[in-house]
PDB file of C-alpha atoms in Angstrom:
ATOM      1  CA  UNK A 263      22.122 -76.427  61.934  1.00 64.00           C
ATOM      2  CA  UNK A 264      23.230 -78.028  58.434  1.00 83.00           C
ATOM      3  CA  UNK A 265      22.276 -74.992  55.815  1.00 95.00           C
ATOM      4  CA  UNK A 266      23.297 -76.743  52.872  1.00 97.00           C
ATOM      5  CA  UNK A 267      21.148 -78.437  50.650  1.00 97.00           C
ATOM      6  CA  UNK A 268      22.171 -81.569  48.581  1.00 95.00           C
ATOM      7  CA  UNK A 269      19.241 -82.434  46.659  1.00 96.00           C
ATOM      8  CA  UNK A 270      20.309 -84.346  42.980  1.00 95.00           C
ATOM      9  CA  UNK A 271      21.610 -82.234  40.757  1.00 93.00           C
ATOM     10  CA  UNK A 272      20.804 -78.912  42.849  1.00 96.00           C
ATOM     11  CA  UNK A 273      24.340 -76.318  43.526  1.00 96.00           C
ATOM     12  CA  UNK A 274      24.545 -73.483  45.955  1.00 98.00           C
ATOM     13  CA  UNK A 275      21.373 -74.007  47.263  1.00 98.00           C
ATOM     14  CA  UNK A 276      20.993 -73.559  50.980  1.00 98.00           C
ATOM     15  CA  UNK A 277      18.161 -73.354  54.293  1.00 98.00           C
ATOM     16  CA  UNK A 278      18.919 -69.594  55.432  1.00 98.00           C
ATOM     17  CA  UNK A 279      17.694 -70.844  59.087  1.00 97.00           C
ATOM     18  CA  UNK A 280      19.644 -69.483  61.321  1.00 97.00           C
ATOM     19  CA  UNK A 281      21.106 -66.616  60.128  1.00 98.00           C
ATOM     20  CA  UNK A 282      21.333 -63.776  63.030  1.00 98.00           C
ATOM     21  CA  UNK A 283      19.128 -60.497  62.686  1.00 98.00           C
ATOM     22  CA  UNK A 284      18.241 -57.854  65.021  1.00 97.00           C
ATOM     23  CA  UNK A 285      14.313 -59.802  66.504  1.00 97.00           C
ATOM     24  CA  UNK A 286      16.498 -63.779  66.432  1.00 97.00           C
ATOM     25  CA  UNK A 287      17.796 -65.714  63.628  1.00 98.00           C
ATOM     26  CA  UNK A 288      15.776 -66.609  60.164  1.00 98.00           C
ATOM     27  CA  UNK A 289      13.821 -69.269  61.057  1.00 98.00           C
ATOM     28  CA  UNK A 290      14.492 -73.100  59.569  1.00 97.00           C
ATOM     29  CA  UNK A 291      12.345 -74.698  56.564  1.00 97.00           C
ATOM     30  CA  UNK A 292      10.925 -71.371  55.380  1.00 98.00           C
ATOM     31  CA  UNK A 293      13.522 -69.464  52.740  1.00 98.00           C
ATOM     32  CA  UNK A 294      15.890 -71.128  50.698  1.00 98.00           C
ATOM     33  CA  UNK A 295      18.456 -69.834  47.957  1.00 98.00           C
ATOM     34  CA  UNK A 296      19.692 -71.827  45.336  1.00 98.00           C
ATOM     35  CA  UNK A 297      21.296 -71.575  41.888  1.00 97.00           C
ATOM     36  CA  UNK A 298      19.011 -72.421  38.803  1.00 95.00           C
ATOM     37  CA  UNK A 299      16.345 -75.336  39.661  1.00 94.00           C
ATOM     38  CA  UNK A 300      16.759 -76.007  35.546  1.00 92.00           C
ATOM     39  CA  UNK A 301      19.984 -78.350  37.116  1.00 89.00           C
ATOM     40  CA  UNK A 302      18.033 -80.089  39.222  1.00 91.00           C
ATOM     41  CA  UNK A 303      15.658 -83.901  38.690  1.00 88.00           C
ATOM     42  CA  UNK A 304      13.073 -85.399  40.180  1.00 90.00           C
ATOM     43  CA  UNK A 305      14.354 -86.361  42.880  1.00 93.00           C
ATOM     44  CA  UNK A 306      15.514 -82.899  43.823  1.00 94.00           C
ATOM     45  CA  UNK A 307      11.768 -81.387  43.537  1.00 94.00           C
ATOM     46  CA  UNK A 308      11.104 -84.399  45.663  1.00 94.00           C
ATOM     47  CA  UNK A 309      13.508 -83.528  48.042  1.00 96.00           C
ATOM     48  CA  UNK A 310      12.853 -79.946  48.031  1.00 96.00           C
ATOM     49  CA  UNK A 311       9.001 -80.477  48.980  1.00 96.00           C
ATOM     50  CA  UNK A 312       9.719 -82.625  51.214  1.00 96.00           C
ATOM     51  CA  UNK A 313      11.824 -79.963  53.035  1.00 96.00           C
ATOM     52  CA  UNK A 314       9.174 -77.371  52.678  1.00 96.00           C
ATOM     53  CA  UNK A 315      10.083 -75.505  49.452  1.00 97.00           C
ATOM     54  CA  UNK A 316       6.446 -74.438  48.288  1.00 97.00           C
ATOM     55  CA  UNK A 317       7.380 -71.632  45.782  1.00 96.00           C
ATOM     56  CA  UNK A 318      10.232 -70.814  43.509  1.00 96.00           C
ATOM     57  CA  UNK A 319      11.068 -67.171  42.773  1.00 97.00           C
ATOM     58  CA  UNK A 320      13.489 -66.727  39.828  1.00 97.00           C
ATOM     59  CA  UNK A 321      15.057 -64.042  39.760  1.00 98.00           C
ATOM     60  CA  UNK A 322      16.041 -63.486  36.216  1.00 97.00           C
ATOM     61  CA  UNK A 323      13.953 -62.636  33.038  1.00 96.00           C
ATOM     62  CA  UNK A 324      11.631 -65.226  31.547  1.00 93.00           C
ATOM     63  CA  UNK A 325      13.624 -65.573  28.397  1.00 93.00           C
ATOM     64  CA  UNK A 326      17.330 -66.143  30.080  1.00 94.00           C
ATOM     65  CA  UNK A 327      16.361 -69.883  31.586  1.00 93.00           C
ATOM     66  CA  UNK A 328      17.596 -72.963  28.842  1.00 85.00           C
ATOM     67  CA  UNK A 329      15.180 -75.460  29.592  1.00 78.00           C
ATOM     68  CA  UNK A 330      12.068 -75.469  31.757  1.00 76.00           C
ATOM     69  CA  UNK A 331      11.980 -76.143  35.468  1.00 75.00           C
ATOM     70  CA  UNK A 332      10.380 -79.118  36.096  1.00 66.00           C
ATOM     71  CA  UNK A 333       8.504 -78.385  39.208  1.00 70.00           C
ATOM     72  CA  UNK A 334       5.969 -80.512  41.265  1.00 81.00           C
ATOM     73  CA  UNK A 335       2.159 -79.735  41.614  1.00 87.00           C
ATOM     74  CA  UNK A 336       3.190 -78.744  45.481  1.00 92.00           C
ATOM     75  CA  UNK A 337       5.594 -76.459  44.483  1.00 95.00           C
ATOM     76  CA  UNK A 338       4.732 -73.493  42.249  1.00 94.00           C
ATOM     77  CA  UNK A 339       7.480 -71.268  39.802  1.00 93.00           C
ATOM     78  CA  UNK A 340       6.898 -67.600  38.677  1.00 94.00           C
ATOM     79  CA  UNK A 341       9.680 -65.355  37.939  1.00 95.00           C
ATOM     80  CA  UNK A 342      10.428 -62.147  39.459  1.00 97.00           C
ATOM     81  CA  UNK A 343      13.001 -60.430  37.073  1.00 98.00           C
ATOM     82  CA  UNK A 344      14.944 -58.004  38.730  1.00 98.00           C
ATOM     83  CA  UNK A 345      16.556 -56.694  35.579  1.00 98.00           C
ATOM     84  CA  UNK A 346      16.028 -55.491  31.709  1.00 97.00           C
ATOM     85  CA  UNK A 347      18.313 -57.548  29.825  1.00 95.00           C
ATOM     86  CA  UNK A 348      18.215 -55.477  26.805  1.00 95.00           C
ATOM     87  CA  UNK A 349      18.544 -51.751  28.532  1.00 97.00           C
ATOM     88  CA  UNK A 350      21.148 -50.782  26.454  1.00 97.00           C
ATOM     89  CA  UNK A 351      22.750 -48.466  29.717  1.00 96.00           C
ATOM     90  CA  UNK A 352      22.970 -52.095  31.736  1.00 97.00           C
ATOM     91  CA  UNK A 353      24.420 -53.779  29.020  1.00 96.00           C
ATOM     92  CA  UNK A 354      27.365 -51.574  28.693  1.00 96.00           C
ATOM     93  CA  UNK A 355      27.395 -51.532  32.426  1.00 97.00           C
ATOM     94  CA  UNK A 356      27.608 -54.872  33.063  1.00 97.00           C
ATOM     95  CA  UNK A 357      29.530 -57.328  30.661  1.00 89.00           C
ATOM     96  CA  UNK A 358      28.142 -59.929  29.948  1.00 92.00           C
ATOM     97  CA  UNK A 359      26.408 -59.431  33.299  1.00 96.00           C
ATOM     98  CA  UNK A 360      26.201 -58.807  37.216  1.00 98.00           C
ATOM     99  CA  UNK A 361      28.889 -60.497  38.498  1.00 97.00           C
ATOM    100  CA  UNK A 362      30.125 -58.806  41.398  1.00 98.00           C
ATOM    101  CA  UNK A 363      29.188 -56.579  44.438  1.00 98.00           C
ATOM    102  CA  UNK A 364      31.024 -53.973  43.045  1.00 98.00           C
ATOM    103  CA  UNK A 365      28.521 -53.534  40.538  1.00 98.00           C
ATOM    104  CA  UNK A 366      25.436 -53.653  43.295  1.00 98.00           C
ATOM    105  CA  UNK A 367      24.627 -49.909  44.064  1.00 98.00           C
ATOM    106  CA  UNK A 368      25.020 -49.744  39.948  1.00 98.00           C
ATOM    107  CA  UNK A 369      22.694 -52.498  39.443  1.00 98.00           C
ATOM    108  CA  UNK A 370      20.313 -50.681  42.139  1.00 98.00           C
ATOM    109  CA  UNK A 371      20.223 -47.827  40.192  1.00 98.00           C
ATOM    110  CA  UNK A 372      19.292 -48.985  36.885  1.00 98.00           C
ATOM    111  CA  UNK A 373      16.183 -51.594  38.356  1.00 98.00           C
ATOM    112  CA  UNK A 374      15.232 -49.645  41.835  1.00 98.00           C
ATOM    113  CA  UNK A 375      11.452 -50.748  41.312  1.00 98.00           C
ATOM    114  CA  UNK A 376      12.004 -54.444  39.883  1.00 98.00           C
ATOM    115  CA  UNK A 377      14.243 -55.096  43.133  1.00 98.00           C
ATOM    116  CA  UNK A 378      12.386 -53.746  45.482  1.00 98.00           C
ATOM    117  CA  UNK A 379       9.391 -55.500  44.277  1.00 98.00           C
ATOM    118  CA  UNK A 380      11.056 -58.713  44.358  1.00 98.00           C
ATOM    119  CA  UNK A 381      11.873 -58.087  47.831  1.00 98.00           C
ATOM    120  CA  UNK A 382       8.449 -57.124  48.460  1.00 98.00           C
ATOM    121  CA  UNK A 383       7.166 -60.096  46.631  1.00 98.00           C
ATOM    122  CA  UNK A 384       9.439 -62.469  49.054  1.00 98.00           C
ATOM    123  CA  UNK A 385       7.956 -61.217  51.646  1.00 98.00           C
ATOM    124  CA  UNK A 386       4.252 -61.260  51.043  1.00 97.00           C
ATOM    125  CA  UNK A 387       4.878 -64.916  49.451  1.00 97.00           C
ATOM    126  CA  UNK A 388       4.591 -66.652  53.012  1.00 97.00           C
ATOM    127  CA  UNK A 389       6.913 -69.410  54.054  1.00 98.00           C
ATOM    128  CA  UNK A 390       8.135 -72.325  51.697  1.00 98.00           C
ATOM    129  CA  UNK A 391       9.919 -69.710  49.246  1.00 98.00           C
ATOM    130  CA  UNK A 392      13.114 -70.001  47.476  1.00 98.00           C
ATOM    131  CA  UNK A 393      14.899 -67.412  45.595  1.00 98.00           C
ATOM    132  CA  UNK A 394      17.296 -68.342  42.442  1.00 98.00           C
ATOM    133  CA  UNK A 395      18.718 -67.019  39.818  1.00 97.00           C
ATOM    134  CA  UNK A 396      21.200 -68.556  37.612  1.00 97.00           C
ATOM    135  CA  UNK A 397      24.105 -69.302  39.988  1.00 98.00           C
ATOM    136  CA  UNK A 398      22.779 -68.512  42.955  1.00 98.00           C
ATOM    137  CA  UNK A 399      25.527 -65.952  43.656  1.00 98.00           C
ATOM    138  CA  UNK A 400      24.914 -61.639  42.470  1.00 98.00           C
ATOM    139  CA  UNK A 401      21.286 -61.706  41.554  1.00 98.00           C
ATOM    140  CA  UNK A 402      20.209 -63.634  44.712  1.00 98.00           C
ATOM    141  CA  UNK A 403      22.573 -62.623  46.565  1.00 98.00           C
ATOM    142  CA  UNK A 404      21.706 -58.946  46.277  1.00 98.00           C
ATOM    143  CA  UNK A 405      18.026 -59.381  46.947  1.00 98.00           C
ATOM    144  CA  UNK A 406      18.741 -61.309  49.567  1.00 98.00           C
ATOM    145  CA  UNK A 407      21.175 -59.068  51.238  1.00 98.00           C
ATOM    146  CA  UNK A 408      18.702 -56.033  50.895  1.00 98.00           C
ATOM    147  CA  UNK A 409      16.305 -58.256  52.840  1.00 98.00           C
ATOM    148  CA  UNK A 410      18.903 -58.999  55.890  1.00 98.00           C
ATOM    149  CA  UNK A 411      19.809 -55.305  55.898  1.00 98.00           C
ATOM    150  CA  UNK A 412      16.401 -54.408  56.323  1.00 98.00           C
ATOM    151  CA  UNK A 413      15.954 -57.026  59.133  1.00 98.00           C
ATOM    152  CA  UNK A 414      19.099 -55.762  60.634  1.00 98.00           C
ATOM    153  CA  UNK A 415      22.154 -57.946  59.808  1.00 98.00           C
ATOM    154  CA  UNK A 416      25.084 -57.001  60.192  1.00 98.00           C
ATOM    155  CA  UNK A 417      27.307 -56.448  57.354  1.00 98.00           C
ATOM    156  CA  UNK A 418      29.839 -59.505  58.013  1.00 98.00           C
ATOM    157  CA  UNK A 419      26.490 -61.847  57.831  1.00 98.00           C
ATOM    158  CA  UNK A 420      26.005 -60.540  54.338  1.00 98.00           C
ATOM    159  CA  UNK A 421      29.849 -61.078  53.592  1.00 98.00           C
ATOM    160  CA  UNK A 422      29.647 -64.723  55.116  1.00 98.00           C
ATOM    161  CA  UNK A 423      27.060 -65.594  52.978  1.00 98.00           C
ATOM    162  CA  UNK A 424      28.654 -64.437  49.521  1.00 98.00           C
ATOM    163  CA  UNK A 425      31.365 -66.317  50.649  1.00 98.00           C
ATOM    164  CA  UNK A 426      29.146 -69.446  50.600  1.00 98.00           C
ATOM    165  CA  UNK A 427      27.853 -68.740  47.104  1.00 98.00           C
ATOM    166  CA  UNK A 428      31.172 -68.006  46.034  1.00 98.00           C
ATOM    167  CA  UNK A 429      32.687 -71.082  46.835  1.00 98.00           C
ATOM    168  CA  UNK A 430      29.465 -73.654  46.219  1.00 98.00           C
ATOM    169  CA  UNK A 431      29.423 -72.076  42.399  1.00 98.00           C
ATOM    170  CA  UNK A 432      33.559 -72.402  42.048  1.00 98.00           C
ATOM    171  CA  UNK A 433      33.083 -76.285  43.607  1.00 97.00           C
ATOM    172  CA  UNK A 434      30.049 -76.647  40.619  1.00 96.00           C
ATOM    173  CA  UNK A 435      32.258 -75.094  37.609  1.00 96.00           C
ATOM    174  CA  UNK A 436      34.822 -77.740  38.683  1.00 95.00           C
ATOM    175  CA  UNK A 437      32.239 -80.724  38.246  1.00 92.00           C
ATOM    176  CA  UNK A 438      30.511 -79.018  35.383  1.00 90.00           C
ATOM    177  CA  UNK A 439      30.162 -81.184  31.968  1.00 86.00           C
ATOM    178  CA  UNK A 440      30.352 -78.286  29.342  1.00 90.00           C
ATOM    179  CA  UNK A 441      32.788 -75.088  30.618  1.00 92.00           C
ATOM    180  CA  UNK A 442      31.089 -72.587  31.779  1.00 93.00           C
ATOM    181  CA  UNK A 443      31.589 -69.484  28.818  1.00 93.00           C
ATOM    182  CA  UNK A 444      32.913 -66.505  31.049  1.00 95.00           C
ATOM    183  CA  UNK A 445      33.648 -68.636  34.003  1.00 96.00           C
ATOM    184  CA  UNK A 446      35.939 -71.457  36.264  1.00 97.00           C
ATOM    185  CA  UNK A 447      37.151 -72.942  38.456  1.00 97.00           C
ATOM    186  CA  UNK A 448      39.698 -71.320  40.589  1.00 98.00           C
ATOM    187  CA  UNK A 449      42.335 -72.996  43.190  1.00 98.00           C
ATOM    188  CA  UNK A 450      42.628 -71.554  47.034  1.00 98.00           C
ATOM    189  CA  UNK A 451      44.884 -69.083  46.357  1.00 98.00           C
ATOM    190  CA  UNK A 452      42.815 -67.010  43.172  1.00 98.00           C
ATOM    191  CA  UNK A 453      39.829 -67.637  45.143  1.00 98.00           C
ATOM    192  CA  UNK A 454      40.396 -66.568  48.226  1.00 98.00           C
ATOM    193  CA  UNK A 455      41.708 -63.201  46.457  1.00 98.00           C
ATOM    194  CA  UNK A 456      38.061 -63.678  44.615  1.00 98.00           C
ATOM    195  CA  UNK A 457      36.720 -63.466  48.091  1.00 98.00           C
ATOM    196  CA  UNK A 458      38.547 -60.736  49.578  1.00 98.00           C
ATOM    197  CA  UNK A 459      37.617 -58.509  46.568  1.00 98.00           C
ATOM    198  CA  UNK A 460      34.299 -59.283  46.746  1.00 98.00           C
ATOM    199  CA  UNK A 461      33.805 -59.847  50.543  1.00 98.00           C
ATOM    200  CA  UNK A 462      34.865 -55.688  51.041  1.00 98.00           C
ATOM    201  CA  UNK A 463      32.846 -54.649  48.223  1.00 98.00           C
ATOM    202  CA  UNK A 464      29.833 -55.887  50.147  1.00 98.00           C
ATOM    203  CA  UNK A 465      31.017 -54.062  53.154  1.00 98.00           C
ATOM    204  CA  UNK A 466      31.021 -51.134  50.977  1.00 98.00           C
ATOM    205  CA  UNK A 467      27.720 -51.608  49.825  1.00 98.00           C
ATOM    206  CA  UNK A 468      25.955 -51.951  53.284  1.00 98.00           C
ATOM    207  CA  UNK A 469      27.879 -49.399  55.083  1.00 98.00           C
ATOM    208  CA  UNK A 470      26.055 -47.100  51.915  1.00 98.00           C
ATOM    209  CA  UNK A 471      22.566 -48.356  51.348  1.00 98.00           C
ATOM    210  CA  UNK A 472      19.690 -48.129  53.643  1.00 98.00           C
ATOM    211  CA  UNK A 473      17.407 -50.965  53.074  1.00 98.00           C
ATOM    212  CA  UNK A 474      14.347 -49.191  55.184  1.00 98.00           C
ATOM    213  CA  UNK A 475      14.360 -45.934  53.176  1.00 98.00           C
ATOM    214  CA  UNK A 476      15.236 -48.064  49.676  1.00 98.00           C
ATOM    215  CA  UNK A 477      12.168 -50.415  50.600  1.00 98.00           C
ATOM    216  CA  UNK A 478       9.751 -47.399  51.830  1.00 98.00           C
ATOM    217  CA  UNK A 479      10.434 -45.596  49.032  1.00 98.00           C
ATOM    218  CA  UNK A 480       9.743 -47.909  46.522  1.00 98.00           C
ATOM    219  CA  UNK A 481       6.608 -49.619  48.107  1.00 98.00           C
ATOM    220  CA  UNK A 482       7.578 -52.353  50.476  1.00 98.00           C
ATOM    221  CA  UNK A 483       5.967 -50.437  53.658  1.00 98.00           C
ATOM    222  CA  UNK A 484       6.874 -51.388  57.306  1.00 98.00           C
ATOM    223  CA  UNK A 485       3.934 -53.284  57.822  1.00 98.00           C
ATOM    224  CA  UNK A 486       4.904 -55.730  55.089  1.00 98.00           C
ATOM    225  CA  UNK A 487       7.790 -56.500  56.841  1.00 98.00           C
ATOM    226  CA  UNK A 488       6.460 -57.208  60.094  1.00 97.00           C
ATOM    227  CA  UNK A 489       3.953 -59.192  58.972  1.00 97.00           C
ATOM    228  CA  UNK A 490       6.724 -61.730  57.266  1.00 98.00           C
ATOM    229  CA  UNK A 491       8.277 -61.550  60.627  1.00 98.00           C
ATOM    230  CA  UNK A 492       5.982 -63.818  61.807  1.00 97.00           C
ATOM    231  CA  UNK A 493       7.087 -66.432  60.038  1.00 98.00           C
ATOM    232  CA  UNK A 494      10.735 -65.205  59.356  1.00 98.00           C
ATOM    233  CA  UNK A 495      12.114 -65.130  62.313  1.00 98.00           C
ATOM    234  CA  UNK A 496      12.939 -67.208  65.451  1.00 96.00           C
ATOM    235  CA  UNK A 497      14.078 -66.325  68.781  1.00 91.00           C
ATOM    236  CA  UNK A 498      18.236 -66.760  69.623  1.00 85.00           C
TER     237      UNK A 498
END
């Protein structure tokens, strides 16, 4: 199936239908990614409703968004940060932020509870939900790869999808009006290098974290997750 979504004015933003776990594949029309919905019009909210997006979940803090999103009266936005942006430990961490998987078991460390919870909130939110946070890419990308782990994907799934977000945010710096301040574009060659790098420190991540245990322990129980099966999941 087409994943990719090209609603006006949306970037990385895709249908995760289809995407193999251990019960099937994620089912279509029922969780989305997408960089920051602040880029997108009216016609994109449209467009987005029409294709069953009934929830956004941002992941970053309340006060990092420019500009509100605009939303629809179908489609309801709440935020579910997954970091502190002033812990003064994360800020010398990560500078100016998250912006690789190398820094994912770090980032774990520092905001266990506020990523769990956001996994736990994806779950309980029911079909119709898409997760963002600004590009798309390290925020989203980590909470979503927690959740594949824990439904059993296997590692090169997660490293397959980073490659999408990797290249859909590159393609958007190159059509971007105002420069990006810490970012660009990069040709073939520097990104597929951008890849690689970041493609086997996702491997690394996976082969070290165990979703179940991270999820138990910090209040996502089983049951949770089977009941989002329901709705998650399709046969092969």
């Amino acid at each position: 199936m087409a994943r990719e979504r090209d609603w006006p004015g949306a970037f990385n933003t895709r249908d995760l239908g289809g995407i193999p776990v251990a019960a099937g594949v994620l089912a279509p029309g029922v969780l989305f990614r997408s960089g920051q919905p602040q880029t997108w019009g009216s016609k994109a909210w449209a467009r987005a409703e029409a294709e069953g997006v009934r929830r956004v979940l941002d992941l970053r803090d309340p006060s990092e968004p420019r500009g509100s999103a605009e939303g629809t009266e179908a489609i309801e936005y709440r935020f579910a940060p997954v970091e502190d942006p002033i812990l003064p430990a994360f800020r010398e961490r990560f500078d100016p932020y998250l912006n690789h998987p190398s820094g994912y078991a770090d980032f774990v460390g520092f905001f266990s509870e506020r990523i769990a919870g956001a996994v736990g909130e994806l779950l309980e939110a029911g079909p119709g939900t898409l997760v963002c946070c600004s590009a798309g890419r390290d925020r989203t990308g980590l909470v979503m790869g927690i959740l594949l782990l824990r439904l059993g994907a296997d590692a090169e799934v997660l490293v397959h999808e980073d490659e999408l977000a990797v290249r859909a945010v590159n393609e958007h710096h190159l059509h971007r009006e105002k420069p990006h301040p810490y970012e660009r574009w990069h040709d073939e060659p520097e990104l597929a290098e951008i890849i690689r790098s970041r493609g086997d420190a996702v491997r690394e991540f996976a082969a070290d974290f165990d979703a179940h245990d991270f999820l138990r322990a910090h209040g996502v129980s089983d049951a949770a997750v089977e009941r989002a099966c329901d709705w998650l999941i399709a046969p092969r």
